[in-house]
Amino acid sequence: MLFYPMPYRNQLHPWCIIQLLPNARTIVVQRFRRRSDAEAHMQVLRRMKPHASYQIMFDAQQKHEE
């Protein structure tokens, strides 16, 4: 199993909003420190683009044991 360490900024901002795209693809739209901040931003995104699909996700890094 390959292990790529998570950048430090991503460790500080584990909550992210992802946009769901066709063919099971996703894009990370923005990262946040708190879930409540992600929820507030997602409400704005849904008002601006009502036909797009967004999800909030907690992006936790797993420890790699050798």
mmCIF file of C-alpha atoms in Angstrom:
data_model
loop_
_atom_site.group_PDB
_atom_site.id
_atom_site.type_symbol
_atom_site.label_atom_id
_atom_site.label_comp_id
_atom_site.label_asym_id
_atom_site.label_seq_id
_atom_site.Cartn_x
_atom_site.Cartn_y
_atom_site.Cartn_z
ATOM 1 C CA MET A 1 0.000 0.000 0.000
ATOM 2 C CA LEU A 2 1.376 3.399 -0.951
ATOM 3 C CA PHE A 3 1.183 6.088 1.672
ATOM 4 C CA TYR A 4 1.224 9.772 0.827
ATOM 5 C CA PRO A 5 1.361 12.049 3.866
ATOM 6 C CA MET A 6 -1.394 14.620 4.131
ATOM 7 C CA PRO A 7 -0.089 18.193 3.779
ATOM 8 C CA TYR A 8 -0.009 20.143 7.047
ATOM 9 C CA ARG A 9 -2.678 22.622 5.863
ATOM 10 C CA ASN A 10 -5.051 19.728 5.159
ATOM 11 C CA GLN A 11 -4.424 18.362 8.655
ATOM 12 C CA LEU A 12 -5.512 21.731 10.067
ATOM 13 C CA HIS A 13 -8.604 21.820 7.841
ATOM 14 C CA PRO A 14 -10.069 18.278 7.938
ATOM 15 C CA TRP A 15 -13.647 19.236 6.949
ATOM 16 C CA CYS A 16 -14.145 19.719 3.240
ATOM 17 C CA ILE A 17 -16.932 20.328 0.769
ATOM 18 C CA ILE A 18 -16.798 18.090 -2.269
ATOM 19 C CA GLN A 19 -18.730 18.524 -5.486
ATOM 20 C CA LEU A 20 -20.128 15.322 -6.953
ATOM 21 C CA LEU A 21 -19.548 15.050 -10.696
ATOM 22 C CA PRO A 22 -20.627 12.531 -13.348
ATOM 23 C CA ASN A 23 -18.797 9.200 -13.657
ATOM 24 C CA ALA A 24 -18.228 8.972 -9.877
ATOM 25 C CA ARG A 25 -15.725 11.842 -9.867
ATOM 26 C CA THR A 26 -15.404 14.430 -7.112
ATOM 27 C CA ILE A 27 -13.671 17.768 -6.610
ATOM 28 C CA VAL A 28 -12.694 19.258 -3.258
ATOM 29 C CA VAL A 29 -14.226 22.735 -3.397
ATOM 30 C CA GLN A 30 -12.972 24.134 -0.081
ATOM 31 C CA ARG A 31 -11.501 22.973 3.257
ATOM 32 C CA PHE A 32 -12.504 24.143 6.755
ATOM 33 C CA ARG A 33 -11.401 23.716 10.354
ATOM 34 C CA ARG A 34 -14.959 23.333 11.664
ATOM 35 C CA ARG A 35 -17.966 21.475 10.306
ATOM 36 C CA SER A 36 -20.245 24.421 11.066
ATOM 37 C CA ASP A 37 -18.139 26.623 8.759
ATOM 38 C CA ALA A 38 -18.417 24.002 6.006
ATOM 39 C CA GLU A 39 -22.199 23.800 6.445
ATOM 40 C CA ALA A 40 -22.588 27.589 6.208
ATOM 41 C CA HIS A 41 -20.445 27.746 3.068
ATOM 42 C CA MET A 42 -22.348 24.850 1.505
ATOM 43 C CA GLN A 43 -25.631 26.755 1.958
ATOM 44 C CA VAL A 44 -24.171 29.625 -0.046
ATOM 45 C CA LEU A 45 -22.926 27.248 -2.749
ATOM 46 C CA ARG A 46 -26.358 25.620 -3.024
ATOM 47 C CA ARG A 47 -27.986 29.033 -3.490
ATOM 48 C CA MET A 48 -25.464 30.019 -6.164
ATOM 49 C CA LYS A 49 -25.572 26.689 -8.039
ATOM 50 C CA PRO A 50 -28.816 24.899 -7.124
ATOM 51 C CA HIS A 51 -28.322 22.112 -9.679
ATOM 52 C CA ALA A 52 -24.871 21.063 -8.425
ATOM 53 C CA SER A 53 -24.483 18.290 -5.839
ATOM 54 C CA TYR A 54 -22.309 18.935 -2.784
ATOM 55 C CA GLN A 55 -21.379 16.858 0.259
ATOM 56 C CA ILE A 56 -19.483 17.616 3.467
ATOM 57 C CA MET A 57 -16.760 15.132 4.301
ATOM 58 C CA PHE A 58 -14.285 14.640 7.147
ATOM 59 C CA ASP A 59 -10.917 13.868 5.555
ATOM 60 C CA ALA A 60 -8.995 11.940 8.216
ATOM 61 C CA GLN A 61 -5.525 10.605 7.571
ATOM 62 C CA GLN A 62 -4.914 7.000 8.509
ATOM 63 C CA LYS A 63 -1.671 6.057 10.248
ATOM 64 C CA HIS A 64 0.505 3.786 8.140
ATOM 65 C CA GLU A 65 2.006 0.846 10.028
ATOM 66 C CA GLU A 66 4.975 -1.037 8.563
#
